Short mmCIF file of C-alpha atoms in Angstrom, two decimals:
data_model
loop_
_atom_site.label_atom_id
_atom_site.label_comp_id
_atom_site.label_asym_id
_atom_site.label_seq_id
_atom_site.Cartn_x
_atom_site.Cartn_y
_atom_site.Cartn_z
CA UNK A 100 84.94 87.47 27.35
CA UNK A 101 87.98 89.09 28.93
CA UNK A 102 89.67 85.70 29.22
CA UNK A 103 89.15 85.12 25.50
CA UNK A 104 90.78 88.35 24.37
CA UNK A 105 94.15 88.07 22.71
CA UNK A 106 95.29 91.32 24.32
CA UNK A 107 95.71 92.20 27.98
CA UNK A 108 93.79 94.93 29.78
CA UNK A 109 95.48 97.06 32.43
CA UNK A 110 94.82 100.47 33.91
CA UNK A 111 96.50 103.85 33.89
CA UNK A 112 96.97 105.47 37.31
CA UNK A 113 95.62 108.71 35.83
CA UNK A 114 92.18 107.32 36.75
CA UNK A 115 93.19 107.80 40.39
CA UNK A 116 95.66 110.72 40.22
CA UNK A 117 95.62 113.44 37.57
CA UNK A 118 98.74 114.23 35.60
CA UNK A 119 97.60 117.29 33.63
CA UNK A 120 95.19 118.48 36.35
CA UNK A 121 97.30 118.14 39.47
CA UNK A 122 94.53 118.68 42.02
CA UNK A 123 92.70 115.56 40.82
CA UNK A 124 93.49 112.85 43.34
CA UNK A 125 96.26 114.89 44.93
CA UNK A 126 95.85 113.06 48.27
CA UNK A 127 95.56 109.56 46.78
CA UNK A 128 98.43 107.24 47.67
CA UNK A 129 100.39 104.85 45.48
CA UNK A 130 99.20 101.98 47.68
CA UNK A 131 95.55 102.86 47.07
CA UNK A 132 96.08 102.83 43.32
CA UNK A 133 97.86 99.50 43.05
CA UNK A 134 95.72 97.82 45.71
CA UNK A 135 92.63 98.79 43.69
CA UNK A 136 94.21 97.43 40.51
CA UNK A 137 95.03 94.16 42.25
CA UNK A 138 91.46 93.85 43.57
CA UNK A 139 90.12 94.44 40.05
CA UNK A 140 92.33 91.69 38.66
CA UNK A 141 94.33 94.12 36.53
CA UNK A 142 97.94 93.08 35.96
CA UNK A 143 99.41 96.02 34.08
CA UNK A 144 99.95 99.69 34.92
CA UNK A 145 101.71 102.74 33.57
CA UNK A 146 103.99 104.84 35.72
CA UNK A 147 102.27 107.55 37.76
CA UNK A 148 103.49 110.54 39.73
CA UNK A 149 102.73 108.85 43.06
CA UNK A 150 104.79 105.76 42.18
CA UNK A 151 108.21 105.01 43.69
CA UNK A 152 110.94 106.05 41.25
CA UNK A 153 113.67 103.72 42.52
CA UNK A 154 113.49 100.58 40.33
CA UNK A 155 114.09 98.01 43.09
CA UNK A 156 111.36 99.47 45.31
CA UNK A 157 108.90 99.81 42.43
CA UNK A 158 109.57 96.24 41.27
CA UNK A 159 109.04 94.95 44.79
CA UNK A 160 105.76 96.80 45.34
CA UNK A 161 104.32 95.84 41.95
CA UNK A 162 105.46 92.22 42.12
CA UNK A 163 103.84 91.83 45.53
CA UNK A 164 100.51 92.58 43.81
CA UNK A 165 101.13 90.62 40.62
CA UNK A 166 101.33 93.81 38.53
CA UNK A 167 103.88 94.78 35.89
CA UNK A 168 104.92 98.20 34.65
CA UNK A 169 103.95 98.53 30.99
CA UNK A 170 105.11 102.04 30.05
CA UNK A 171 105.60 105.65 31.07
CA UNK A 172 104.77 108.87 29.24
CA UNK A 173 107.73 110.79 27.81
CA UNK A 174 107.27 114.33 26.57
CA UNK A 175 109.66 115.34 23.79
CA UNK A 176 110.44 118.64 22.09
CA UNK A 177 111.86 117.43 18.80
CA UNK A 178 110.13 119.78 16.37
CA UNK A 179 112.79 122.38 17.28
CA UNK A 180 116.22 121.04 16.18
CA UNK A 181 118.03 123.16 18.79
CA UNK A 182 116.55 120.93 21.50
CA UNK A 183 117.31 117.62 19.82
CA UNK A 184 120.57 116.67 21.50
CA UNK A 185 119.31 117.25 25.04
CA UNK A 186 115.95 115.64 24.23
CA UNK A 187 117.56 112.47 22.91
CA UNK A 188 119.84 112.30 25.93
CA UNK A 189 116.81 112.53 28.23
CA UNK A 190 114.99 109.98 26.09
CA UNK A 191 117.82 107.48 26.52
CA UNK A 192 117.70 107.86 30.30
CA UNK A 193 113.93 107.33 30.22
CA UNK A 194 114.28 104.21 28.07
CA UNK A 195 116.99 102.82 30.35
CA UNK A 196 114.61 103.05 33.32
CA UNK A 197 111.75 101.38 31.40
CA UNK A 198 114.09 98.67 30.12
CA UNK A 199 115.19 97.92 33.68
CA UNK A 200 111.51 97.63 34.64
CA UNK A 201 110.87 95.13 31.83
CA UNK A 202 108.74 97.44 29.67
CA UNK A 203 108.43 96.99 25.91
CA UNK A 204 106.80 100.27 24.82
CA UNK A 205 107.47 103.97 25.45
CA UNK A 206 104.50 106.36 25.39
CA UNK A 207 105.90 109.39 23.55
CA UNK A 208 104.36 112.74 22.64
CA UNK A 209 105.65 115.97 21.11
CA UNK A 210 104.96 119.02 23.29
CA UNK A 211 106.35 121.66 20.92
CA UNK A 212 103.54 124.07 20.01
CA UNK A 213 101.29 123.04 22.89
CA UNK A 214 99.95 126.00 24.85
CA UNK A 215 100.04 123.84 27.98
CA UNK A 216 103.20 121.78 27.74
CA UNK A 217 105.72 123.68 25.56
CA UNK A 218 108.21 125.43 27.90
CA UNK A 219 108.85 128.10 25.26
CA UNK A 220 105.30 129.44 25.42
CA UNK A 221 103.74 131.86 27.91
CA UNK A 222 100.98 130.96 30.40
CA UNK A 223 98.52 133.25 28.61
CA UNK A 224 98.41 131.56 25.19
CA UNK A 225 95.13 130.04 24.12
CA UNK A 226 95.80 127.81 21.10
CA UNK A 227 98.15 125.13 19.86
CA UNK A 228 100.81 126.55 17.48
CA UNK A 229 100.59 124.10 14.57
CA UNK A 230 103.81 122.92 12.93
CA UNK A 231 105.10 124.26 9.64
CA UNK A 232 106.83 121.99 7.11
CA UNK A 233 110.22 122.47 8.75
CA UNK A 234 108.77 121.61 12.15
CA UNK A 235 107.20 118.44 10.81
CA UNK A 236 110.46 117.38 9.22
CA UNK A 237 112.43 118.05 12.40
CA UNK A 238 109.86 116.15 14.47
CA UNK A 239 109.97 113.13 12.16
CA UNK A 240 113.78 113.05 12.13
CA UNK A 241 113.95 113.38 15.90
CA UNK A 242 111.36 110.67 16.47
CA UNK A 243 113.22 108.29 14.16
CA UNK A 244 116.35 108.89 16.23
CA UNK A 245 114.46 108.41 19.50
CA UNK A 246 112.89 105.26 18.08
CA UNK A 247 116.34 103.92 17.27
CA UNK A 248 117.40 104.54 20.89
CA UNK A 249 114.33 102.66 22.13
CA UNK A 250 115.11 99.78 19.77
CA UNK A 251 118.63 99.48 21.23
CA UNK A 252 116.99 98.44 24.49
CA UNK A 253 114.36 96.20 22.90
CA UNK A 254 111.55 98.75 23.27
CA UNK A 255 109.21 100.39 20.77
CA UNK A 256 108.56 104.12 20.61
CA UNK A 257 104.76 104.38 20.53
CA UNK A 258 103.61 107.86 19.53
CA UNK A 259 100.67 109.14 21.59
CA UNK A 260 98.42 111.40 19.52
CA UNK A 261 97.04 113.74 22.16
CA UNK A 262 94.60 116.59 22.71
CA UNK A 263 96.19 120.02 23.05
CA UNK A 264 99.25 119.06 20.97
CA UNK A 265 100.41 119.30 17.35
CA UNK A 266 99.48 115.67 16.65
CA UNK A 267 95.84 115.69 17.63
CA UNK A 268 93.69 115.73 14.48
CA UNK A 269 93.24 112.77 12.10
CA UNK A 270 95.24 114.47 9.33
CA UNK A 271 98.07 115.11 11.80
CA UNK A 272 98.16 111.44 12.81
CA UNK A 273 98.26 110.55 9.12
CA UNK A 274 101.10 112.96 8.42
CA UNK A 275 103.18 111.71 11.32
CA UNK A 276 102.78 108.13 10.17
CA UNK A 277 103.74 109.11 6.61
CA UNK A 278 106.88 111.00 7.65
CA UNK A 279 108.31 108.54 10.17
CA UNK A 280 110.03 105.19 9.74
CA UNK A 281 107.55 102.33 10.42
CA UNK A 282 110.36 100.25 11.90
CA UNK A 283 111.22 102.94 14.45
CA UNK A 284 108.03 104.88 15.20
CA UNK A 285 104.89 103.02 16.19
CA UNK A 286 101.48 104.32 17.24
CA UNK A 287 99.81 104.47 20.62
CA UNK A 288 96.17 104.29 19.58
CA UNK A 289 94.02 106.23 22.05
CA UNK A 290 90.27 105.95 21.48
CA UNK A 291 89.40 109.05 23.54
CA UNK A 292 92.05 111.33 22.10
CA UNK A 293 91.10 110.21 18.58
CA UNK A 294 87.48 111.23 19.24
CA UNK A 295 88.55 114.44 20.99
CA UNK A 296 90.72 115.36 17.99
CA UNK A 297 87.83 114.97 15.55
CA UNK A 298 88.55 111.47 14.26
CA UNK A 299 86.46 108.33 14.11
CA UNK A 300 88.46 106.06 16.45
CA UNK A 301 87.57 102.92 14.49
CA UNK A 302 88.75 104.56 11.26
CA UNK A 303 92.09 105.46 12.87
CA UNK A 304 92.45 101.91 14.16
CA UNK A 305 91.76 100.39 10.75
CA UNK A 306 93.91 102.83 8.81
CA UNK A 307 96.99 102.55 11.03
CA UNK A 308 96.63 99.10 12.59
CA UNK A 309 99.99 97.93 11.25
CA UNK A 310 101.72 100.70 13.21
CA UNK A 311 99.85 100.17 16.51
CA UNK A 312 101.93 98.72 19.35
CA UNK A 313 99.98 100.03 22.36
CA UNK A 314 96.39 101.03 23.14
CA UNK A 315 94.58 103.35 25.56
CA UNK A 316 90.86 102.71 26.03
CA UNK A 317 89.32 106.08 26.88
CA UNK A 318 85.77 107.40 26.43
CA UNK A 319 84.43 110.92 25.86
CA UNK A 320 81.35 112.67 27.23
CA UNK A 321 80.00 114.32 24.05
CA UNK A 322 77.81 116.88 25.79
CA UNK A 323 80.79 118.14 27.80
CA UNK A 324 82.92 118.29 24.64
CA UNK A 325 80.27 120.18 22.68
CA UNK A 326 79.80 122.76 25.44
CA UNK A 327 83.57 123.17 25.83
CA UNK A 328 83.91 123.77 22.08
CA UNK A 329 81.15 126.41 22.22
CA UNK A 330 82.93 128.09 25.14
CA UNK A 331 86.37 127.94 23.51
CA UNK A 332 87.72 125.85 26.39
CA UNK A 333 91.31 124.63 26.05
CA UNK A 334 92.46 121.04 26.60
CA UNK A 335 93.20 121.29 30.33
CA UNK A 336 89.90 123.07 30.84
CA UNK A 337 88.15 120.19 29.07
CA UNK A 338 89.78 117.69 31.44
CA UNK A 339 88.66 119.76 34.42
CA UNK A 340 85.11 119.78 33.05
CA UNK A 341 85.14 115.98 32.83
CA UNK A 342 85.30 115.48 29.07
CA UNK A 343 86.98 112.08 29.48
CA UNK A 344 85.69 108.96 31.17
CA UNK A 345 86.13 105.20 31.07
CA UNK A 346 84.71 102.88 28.37
CA UNK A 347 80.95 102.48 28.42
CA UNK A 348 80.27 105.88 29.94
CA UNK A 349 80.54 108.10 26.84
CA UNK A 350 80.10 108.35 23.09
CA UNK A 351 82.76 105.96 21.80
CA UNK A 352 81.35 102.68 20.47
CA UNK A 353 83.83 100.13 21.78
CA UNK A 354 82.14 97.07 20.29
CA UNK A 355 83.70 97.35 16.81
CA UNK A 356 87.02 98.52 18.32
CA UNK A 357 87.37 95.53 20.66
CA UNK A 358 86.29 93.16 17.87
CA UNK A 359 88.78 94.69 15.43
CA UNK A 360 91.68 94.41 17.87
CA UNK A 361 90.77 90.84 18.73
CA UNK A 362 90.16 89.73 15.13
CA UNK A 363 93.47 91.18 13.95
CA UNK A 364 95.33 89.39 16.71
CA UNK A 365 96.51 92.40 18.69
CA UNK A 366 98.36 90.90 21.66
CA UNK A 367 99.77 93.95 23.43
CA UNK A 368 98.39 95.95 26.33
CA UNK A 369 95.22 98.05 26.33
CA UNK A 370 94.96 100.45 29.26
CA UNK A 371 91.73 101.68 30.82
CA UNK A 372 92.18 105.44 31.03
CA UNK A 373 89.59 107.93 32.23
CA UNK A 374 91.43 111.11 33.31
CA UNK A 375 88.63 112.59 35.42
CA UNK A 376 88.20 113.87 38.95
CA UNK A 377 88.32 110.78 41.20
CA UNK A 378 86.38 112.61 43.92
CA UNK A 379 83.39 112.82 41.58
CA UNK A 380 84.04 109.60 39.65
CA UNK A 381 85.40 106.87 41.96
CA UNK A 382 88.18 105.13 40.00
CA UNK A 383 87.69 101.58 41.24
CA UNK A 384 83.94 101.71 40.68
CA UNK A 385 84.34 103.17 37.18
CA UNK A 386 87.00 100.59 36.27
CA UNK A 387 84.76 97.78 37.51
CA UNK A 388 81.91 99.05 35.33
CA UNK A 389 84.23 99.49 32.33
CA UNK A 390 85.46 95.91 32.65
CA UNK A 391 81.86 94.65 32.88
CA UNK A 392 80.98 96.71 29.79
CA UNK A 393 83.89 95.32 27.79
CA UNK A 394 83.00 91.84 29.02
CA UNK A 395 79.48 92.32 27.65
CA UNK A 396 80.66 93.11 24.12
CA UNK A 397 80.37 90.21 21.66
CA UNK A 398 83.61 89.25 19.93
CA UNK A 399 81.78 88.46 16.72
CA UNK A 400 79.13 90.49 14.94
CA UNK A 401 75.69 88.94 14.89
CA UNK A 402 74.71 87.42 11.53
#
């Protein structure tokens, strides 16, 4: 079935090396990651913290394995207008690098208000500081400007709704889509983060399909999530507990999601993304099983 899909499936290096939980895969090398991807037949990757940062070297290493760079995460702090100028300058530099690497989408997420990622907050804070109306307006204006920068280079800003941030819940995804320019701000649809944020992933996909330019295929272990909610565990704590996994290993029903993407003619990238401890959950083995699971899903509903 994978050969029949209109979209391409790649993998995020976060399956091998954690980004938010730095001890996950800390000793794993870049070569291990991309060699595993090559062996799995995966031809697309996002940037990871173990990857070479010099474009010529990165191009050479990826090309040798038949892999292309698809995107790289970019944190932004645009909900506070005092940061806008420096944030847009940094965004342009980020886009220039991705453009040189041949990418077409920029994974983008607001970190203002996050207890983990917002540099203005203290290490002891427990909850996300939700945006007020002024914050929402500033965020939307800033994202439109960042999206215009991306468009200058032929890229699309794809907004990554994300656990532990101010755009996490279904109503927050809706509001962001309402406030931003559809020509400048697109959506990175993440199945796992949609579920984590309290949404039905299929409902998010159907509601906002026209804005979707990039996809992450992530699963959620519901028993881990329920226990974490009872314990008041924050987002990073949930990752450490193993709340996320790869498709076929959790609660997300990928059958309707894969069929919907295929039927609507989505032809971009969809990245396998697990974000779990690779010592406990071997990345290559989990990716192999996820691919077999996706391969087993019928593209058409039975009559």
